[in-house]
XYZ file of C-alpha atoms in Angstrom:
484
model
C -0.917 21.012 -39.039
C 0.084 19.623 -35.745
C -0.876 16.300 -36.569
C 1.859 16.072 -38.912
C 4.647 17.711 -37.166
C 4.627 15.217 -33.977
C 5.269 11.818 -36.449
C 7.898 13.728 -37.963
C 9.441 14.731 -34.508
C 8.979 11.443 -33.073
C 11.144 9.792 -36.022
C 14.064 11.872 -36.182
C 15.898 10.146 -32.889
C 15.214 6.831 -34.745
C 16.547 8.211 -38.041
C 19.437 9.477 -36.650
C 19.971 6.324 -34.697
C 19.508 3.827 -37.886
C 21.905 6.399 -39.755
C 24.584 6.003 -37.110
C 24.697 2.332 -36.666
C 24.935 1.594 -40.710
C 27.406 4.450 -41.217
C 29.466 2.051 -38.569
C 28.931 -0.806 -40.284
C 30.270 0.400 -43.560
C 33.517 1.586 -41.927
C 34.064 -1.584 -39.814
C 33.519 -3.347 -43.549
C 36.039 -1.638 -45.172
C 38.984 -1.111 -42.778
C 38.445 -5.251 -41.484
C 38.894 -5.886 -45.583
C 41.845 -3.744 -45.382
C 43.355 -4.982 -42.285
C 42.680 -8.503 -43.467
C 44.537 -8.188 -46.770
C 47.418 -6.229 -45.602
C 48.238 -8.257 -42.417
C 48.008 -11.637 -44.359
C 50.528 -10.310 -46.801
C 52.881 -8.694 -44.104
C 52.340 -11.656 -41.877
C 52.073 -9.494 -38.672
C 49.768 -10.815 -35.661
C 49.337 -7.004 -35.018
C 47.996 -6.332 -38.327
C 46.248 -9.926 -37.809
C 44.644 -9.211 -34.510
C 43.415 -5.701 -35.807
C 41.741 -7.159 -38.690
C 40.134 -9.612 -36.081
C 39.664 -7.216 -34.009
C 37.573 -5.252 -36.193
C 36.063 -8.271 -37.410
C 34.207 -7.896 -34.165
C 33.560 -4.156 -34.760
C 31.596 -5.379 -37.572
C 29.754 -7.914 -35.873
C 28.739 -5.866 -33.463
C 28.109 -3.073 -35.277
C 25.935 -5.563 -37.366
C 24.163 -6.234 -33.860
C 24.238 -2.468 -32.810
C 21.749 -1.627 -36.277
C 19.638 -4.690 -35.409
C 18.906 -3.416 -31.891
C 18.105 0.314 -32.891
C 15.592 -1.422 -35.700
C 13.599 -3.373 -32.957
C 14.237 -1.562 -29.243
C 12.356 1.578 -30.815
C 9.537 -0.474 -31.781
C 6.880 0.740 -28.880
C 5.530 -1.136 -26.329
C 2.576 -4.202 -27.031
C 1.044 -6.905 -25.467
C 4.177 -9.097 -25.415
C 6.573 -6.268 -24.356
C 4.267 -3.736 -21.508
C 8.104 -2.074 -20.956
C 8.697 -1.781 -24.430
C 11.503 -3.640 -26.724
C 14.708 -1.224 -24.976
C 16.505 -4.218 -23.414
C 17.181 -5.280 -26.737
C 20.508 -2.872 -26.630
C 21.696 -4.550 -23.812
C 20.860 -7.910 -25.315
C 23.159 -6.842 -28.248
C 25.636 -5.579 -26.070
C 25.943 -8.764 -24.205
C 26.577 -10.777 -27.493
C 29.297 -7.984 -28.031
C 31.395 -8.666 -25.162
C 31.438 -12.236 -25.933
C 32.772 -12.149 -29.316
C 35.540 -9.167 -28.252
C 36.597 -11.919 -25.381
C 36.778 -14.343 -27.384
C 39.209 -12.765 -30.036
C 40.874 -11.348 -26.716
C 41.680 -14.988 -25.928
C 42.782 -16.309 -29.813
C 44.833 -12.937 -29.857
C 46.879 -13.692 -26.474
C 47.368 -17.144 -27.206
C 48.787 -16.915 -30.250
C 50.989 -14.381 -29.208
C 52.370 -16.101 -26.672
C 52.720 -18.900 -28.291
C 54.975 -17.160 -31.069
C 57.301 -15.283 -28.711
C 57.669 -18.892 -26.647
C 58.753 -20.812 -29.825
C 60.030 -17.453 -31.599
C 58.009 -18.601 -34.860
C 56.911 -16.178 -37.756
C 58.524 -13.333 -36.407
C 59.846 -12.373 -39.480
C 57.620 -10.254 -41.263
C 57.160 -8.460 -45.006
C 57.642 -4.651 -44.676
C 55.509 -2.347 -46.618
C 53.996 1.015 -46.331
C 50.956 -0.827 -46.624
C 50.181 -1.444 -42.919
C 51.368 1.806 -41.472
C 48.634 3.684 -43.979
C 45.621 1.416 -43.658
C 46.483 1.925 -39.365
C 46.454 5.698 -40.330
C 42.994 5.090 -42.327
C 41.636 2.853 -39.446
C 42.647 6.075 -36.584
C 40.968 8.609 -38.745
C 37.713 6.573 -39.615
C 37.456 4.988 -35.833
C 37.882 8.807 -34.637
C 35.009 10.088 -37.053
C 32.769 7.355 -35.859
C 33.018 7.275 -32.257
C 32.252 11.007 -32.306
C 29.179 10.661 -34.924
C 28.400 8.115 -32.638
C 28.730 9.533 -29.558
C 26.561 12.666 -29.657
C 23.773 10.803 -31.308
C 23.893 8.562 -28.736
C 23.973 11.659 -26.012
C 20.937 12.808 -28.184
C 18.993 9.800 -27.860
C 20.143 7.866 -24.855
C 20.964 4.797 -26.785
C 23.124 2.517 -25.068
C 23.978 0.545 -28.099
C 25.590 3.558 -30.024
C 27.168 4.846 -26.657
C 28.789 1.427 -26.033
C 30.071 1.348 -29.669
C 31.399 4.841 -29.540
C 33.273 3.864 -26.461
C 34.734 0.618 -28.305
C 35.789 2.670 -31.144
C 37.504 5.056 -29.045
C 39.819 2.064 -27.841
C 40.230 0.553 -31.286
C 42.159 4.486 -31.579
C 44.711 3.171 -29.429
C 45.148 -0.715 -30.213
C 45.584 0.690 -33.515
C 48.440 2.744 -32.026
C 49.952 0.355 -30.386
C 49.910 -2.398 -33.363
C 51.401 0.837 -35.961
C 54.186 1.532 -33.289
C 54.832 -2.721 -33.066
C 55.515 -2.485 -36.415
C 57.688 0.221 -36.488
C 59.413 -1.163 -33.547
C 60.071 -4.917 -35.526
C 61.297 -2.936 -39.074
C 63.559 -0.835 -37.255
C 64.828 -4.103 -35.266
C 65.717 -5.631 -38.419
C 66.796 -2.893 -40.573
C 69.638 -1.813 -37.832
C 69.772 -5.648 -36.447
C 68.004 -5.224 -32.966
C 67.135 -8.763 -32.030
C 64.868 -7.893 -28.822
C 62.293 -5.444 -30.842
C 61.817 -8.417 -32.653
C 59.632 -9.518 -30.123
C 58.017 -5.793 -30.472
C 55.144 -7.267 -32.972
C 53.473 -10.017 -30.772
C 53.876 -7.673 -27.652
C 51.866 -4.864 -29.341
C 49.230 -7.790 -30.404
C 49.535 -8.490 -26.228
C 49.073 -4.151 -25.591
C 45.887 -5.042 -28.236
C 44.402 -7.771 -25.969
C 44.613 -6.037 -22.946
C 42.658 -3.074 -24.280
C 39.936 -5.801 -25.845
C 39.861 -7.058 -22.542
C 39.808 -3.589 -20.583
C 36.781 -3.087 -22.947
C 34.922 -6.242 -22.532
C 34.876 -5.492 -19.070
C 33.541 -2.210 -18.428
C 31.057 -2.835 -21.299
C 30.121 -6.618 -19.843
C 29.717 -4.432 -16.376
C 27.322 -1.931 -17.995
C 25.249 -4.579 -19.618
C 24.887 -7.016 -16.349
C 23.861 -3.726 -14.727
C 21.233 -3.175 -17.158
C 19.853 -6.456 -17.875
C 19.786 -7.157 -14.148
C 17.640 -3.822 -13.198
C 20.700 -2.391 -11.408
C 20.033 1.244 -10.784
C 21.210 3.378 -14.007
C 24.649 4.724 -12.603
C 23.444 8.460 -14.025
C 20.403 8.248 -11.874
C 22.438 7.266 -8.310
C 23.370 10.966 -8.080
C 20.291 12.390 -9.073
C 17.870 9.868 -6.511
C 18.569 12.399 -3.525
C 17.888 15.253 -6.108
C 14.402 13.992 -6.593
C 13.517 12.782 -3.122
C 14.379 16.242 -1.788
C 12.353 17.561 -5.383
C 9.116 15.216 -3.866
C 9.427 15.975 -0.483
C 9.103 19.337 -1.096
C 5.878 19.221 -2.702
C 2.699 20.691 -0.428
C 0.901 17.642 0.732
C 3.731 15.073 0.981
C 4.669 13.739 4.251
C 7.727 11.221 3.573
C 9.758 9.777 0.250
C 9.688 6.456 1.786
C 11.159 4.608 -1.765
C 12.586 5.685 -5.406
C 13.146 3.055 -7.622
C 14.691 3.569 -11.270
C 15.970 0.977 -13.908
C 16.542 1.743 -17.623
C 15.571 -0.108 -20.680
C 17.112 1.650 -23.877
C 17.024 4.926 -24.130
C 13.764 4.521 -21.730
C 13.947 5.317 -17.876
C 11.259 4.335 -15.413
C 10.868 4.923 -11.935
C 8.743 3.811 -9.150
C 7.923 5.974 -6.139
C 6.225 5.101 -3.114
C 5.204 8.138 -0.906
C 3.463 8.803 2.408
C 0.363 11.186 2.125
C -2.183 12.413 4.497
C -4.927 10.078 4.971
C -7.756 12.589 4.984
C -6.412 13.758 1.365
C -9.212 14.146 -1.320
C -8.749 11.570 -4.935
C -8.593 15.191 -6.584
C -5.591 16.258 -4.237
C -4.121 13.022 -3.983
C -4.009 13.130 -8.331
C -2.209 16.844 -7.991
C 0.716 15.362 -6.007
C 0.868 12.859 -7.900
C 1.529 15.015 -11.537
C 3.627 16.940 -9.278
C 5.707 14.000 -7.953
C 5.918 12.536 -11.659
C 7.072 16.143 -12.820
C 9.821 16.362 -10.526
C 11.101 13.071 -11.826
C 10.822 14.304 -14.806
C 12.852 16.781 -14.495
C 15.793 14.956 -14.055
C 14.706 11.462 -15.944
C 12.831 13.421 -18.732
C 10.297 11.348 -20.560
C 10.657 8.970 -17.623
C 7.322 6.196 -17.109
C 6.440 7.239 -13.570
C 4.710 5.000 -11.165
C 3.443 6.504 -7.829
C 2.088 4.446 -5.061
C 0.821 6.082 -2.044
C 0.496 5.367 1.620
C -2.301 7.216 3.836
C -0.324 8.265 6.778
C -1.659 10.117 9.844
C 0.160 13.731 10.029
C 1.323 15.596 13.179
C -0.784 18.075 12.338
C -4.152 15.314 12.176
C -6.431 16.662 14.331
C -9.180 14.507 16.683
C -11.923 15.050 14.304
C -9.371 13.911 11.204
C -8.609 10.751 12.929
C -11.852 9.793 13.529
C -13.129 11.032 9.827
C -9.911 8.778 8.716
C -11.120 6.089 10.552
C -14.857 6.073 9.060
C -13.322 7.166 5.526
C -11.493 3.621 5.658
C -14.546 1.653 5.772
C -16.439 4.039 2.939
C -18.663 5.506 5.437
C -19.463 9.205 5.091
C -20.298 10.807 8.971
C -20.493 14.472 9.727
C -21.362 16.712 12.537
C -19.030 15.046 14.753
C -18.945 17.218 18.026
C -16.187 16.379 20.421
C -16.874 17.120 24.663
C -14.598 16.367 27.667
C -15.936 15.877 31.047
C -14.506 14.350 34.343
C -11.402 14.237 31.975
C -13.071 11.882 29.132
C -13.745 12.541 25.342
C -16.943 11.732 24.587
C -18.033 11.864 21.222
C -20.898 12.852 19.281
C -21.515 12.134 15.592
C -23.854 11.627 12.194
C -23.836 8.591 10.014
C -25.625 8.320 6.641
C -26.982 4.812 5.665
C -29.188 3.741 2.439
C -32.664 4.291 3.159
C -33.748 0.581 2.669
C -30.696 -0.611 4.816
C -32.758 -2.288 7.710
C -32.161 -1.592 11.323
C -30.305 -4.570 12.056
C -27.709 -4.070 9.394
C -27.433 -0.315 10.528
C -27.103 -0.916 14.388
C -24.644 -3.690 13.136
C -22.609 -1.074 10.759
C -22.583 1.362 13.699
C -21.119 -1.348 16.528
C -18.241 -1.577 13.824
C -17.497 1.890 13.518
C -17.592 2.383 16.910
C -15.707 -0.362 17.780
C -12.559 0.741 15.051
C -12.528 4.201 16.349
C -11.800 3.180 19.800
C -9.010 1.183 18.665
C -7.219 3.407 17.183
C -7.877 6.728 19.485
C -8.103 4.320 22.716
C -8.330 8.041 24.301
C -12.131 8.611 23.224
C -14.983 6.980 26.151
C -18.053 6.806 24.778
C -19.505 7.012 21.070
C -22.761 8.763 20.497
C -24.085 7.983 16.416
C -27.251 9.296 15.209
C -27.723 7.013 12.464
C -29.703 8.800 9.159
C -30.767 7.777 5.920
C -29.508 8.992 2.525
C -32.041 8.372 -0.360
C -30.972 5.274 -2.397
C -32.269 7.140 -5.427
C -33.424 10.519 -7.224
C -36.249 12.223 -6.063
C -38.885 13.663 -8.823
C -40.379 16.037 -6.913
C -44.367 16.601 -8.073
C -43.499 20.124 -8.614
C -40.690 23.017 -8.386
C -42.153 26.507 -7.953
C -42.400 29.461 -5.700
C -44.172 29.310 -2.833
C -44.764 32.822 -1.942
C -46.490 31.785 2.117
C -43.761 29.684 2.933
C -41.587 32.502 1.624
C -42.975 35.292 3.565
C -43.059 32.977 6.731
C -39.254 32.507 6.069
C -38.776 35.557 5.512
C -39.996 36.558 9.020
C -37.924 34.001 10.810
C -34.620 35.465 9.412
C -35.280 38.614 10.912
C -35.136 37.586 14.093
C -31.064 37.155 13.189
C -29.672 40.185 12.768
C -26.822 38.669 10.892
C -28.350 37.664 8.085
C -28.611 40.042 5.264
C -30.635 38.389 2.585
C -32.542 35.989 1.452
C -33.508 34.883 -1.724
C -33.800 32.314 -4.318
C -36.577 30.261 -2.136
C -38.003 27.266 -3.971
C -40.492 24.406 -2.763
C -40.374 21.057 -3.910
C -43.128 18.604 -3.156
C -42.605 14.884 -3.556
C -44.774 12.197 -2.718
C -43.387 9.335 -0.733
C -45.476 5.973 0.239
C -48.712 7.971 0.126
C -47.184 11.504 2.468
C -46.462 14.838 0.741
C -42.894 15.288 1.911
C -42.244 19.621 1.696
C -38.364 20.864 1.003
C -37.269 24.808 0.935
C -34.444 25.622 -0.465
C -33.555 29.006 -0.267
C -29.677 30.917 -0.541
C -28.957 33.296 2.544
C -26.684 36.093 2.565
C -23.763 36.869 5.219
C -21.110 38.868 6.652
C -17.931 38.275 4.481
C -16.223 37.839 8.215
C -17.999 35.660 9.967
C -16.733 32.275 10.784
C -17.949 29.444 9.965
C -18.779 28.297 13.110
C -21.196 30.616 14.189
C -22.644 30.620 10.329
C -23.214 26.717 11.287
C -25.271 28.447 14.864
C -27.102 30.781 12.609
C -28.507 28.368 10.271
C -29.186 26.210 12.933
C -31.017 27.947 14.797
C -32.993 29.525 11.665
C -33.600 26.231 10.175
C -35.665 25.303 14.173
C -37.175 29.121 14.012
C -38.850 28.157 10.579
C -39.529 24.591 11.191
C -41.504 25.755 14.617
C -43.547 28.020 12.438
C -43.879 25.399 9.377
C -44.025 22.037 10.993
C -45.479 20.659 7.868
C -41.886 21.346 6.061
C -39.524 18.086 6.641
C -36.916 19.788 5.232
C -35.174 23.014 4.690
C -31.879 23.331 2.891
C -29.914 26.802 3.474
C -27.041 28.138 0.886
C -24.383 30.640 3.079
C -23.352 32.782 0.818
C -20.777 36.234 1.379
C -21.937 39.253 1.046
C -19.548 40.382 -1.571
C -20.760 36.907 -3.687
C -23.976 37.639 -3.549
C -24.916 37.564 -7.044
C -29.083 38.729 -6.620
């Protein structure tokens, strides 16, 4: 049931946009036809200018209908960011058409005023009725377009809504111009005979104003300028991201818009010793912070490993090794004679040659000294890490080894219990290799430094008693988690 509901929800915004655009086309066609017929019958330049204006509206509405059909198509191989820019392109075409009509109306009005041509009008009630009808239609469709544009974040529909709101004022200007011309002729006032071309000039000014605003927004969209609605939100987004635990700095936030879709690129400074899992968690939290302000935004997060103020010397040493994809452990730092001396263990593959391992260690020590010059000497213990999965000859409980392990553990009063003792025996290069695994119960509040000390001492004591055992692996667990 949920599978069928999701496509219906996804289709609703597209259907609403298409319905609004289609309604706009039909309304524009009817109004344009009425204004054109009325202008031709009366000879009113103001009415003809309104017809030209409505004709531009009709073309713009048709382009908007086409753009909303295409802009909601999903991204494909040729348009990886989707097809949202088609709405901006349609607005650019609309701007050019509106500018052309503005120039024609202004030129014709100035010519009539300068040469006193075609100033006499054939008056009738029809121009007034058509203009009132046009105002009503423009008001209705501008409200509908604005509502659906806000719901679907459609750039093309919002441009049309603004456009049609200004049409109301231009229709009122023509209405006043016709009324003034009628009064001038009726009461023999020569100055009012210029009212009609003056009204046409006012209409051209309104068209020019709308064209300028539309062209500016379109150019911003096509040149990927930061959307006006996100400029005020960038600071809030940066503040929310900076509050995420683990984010050291918000170095850059870039946003752009393509149709109804937002795209955001973030560059964040994260501690360089973070794990991949923690980095992914921070990335998801940053994405959620952006989408709280820009719902549905496509967010890309770029992280820069950064040394934090709270980073310890051990963390800095591990960070240098991690940069070379090397695994070090048991890092110990000592200070004597006002100098720092580092001892560390490095694991390499067991099939690596000594010369290659030595070269690797030499490079690592050089990198550490370069980044942390206060270190005087470094001693690296090279250990081999099995390159393949071992297949032991047997996995069994060895009663004798278990007894001797428990006896060795009795020397440490902190050890509460030894359990789950297993012995593995493997044959490598003709030699037997014995490994003992066990779980060791210790007090809950014992610090890890003391835990490590006890486990190391137990390993040494057991190996002295059982030299045939090559390795003892001990898993410490608190007394409250003893699942025995």
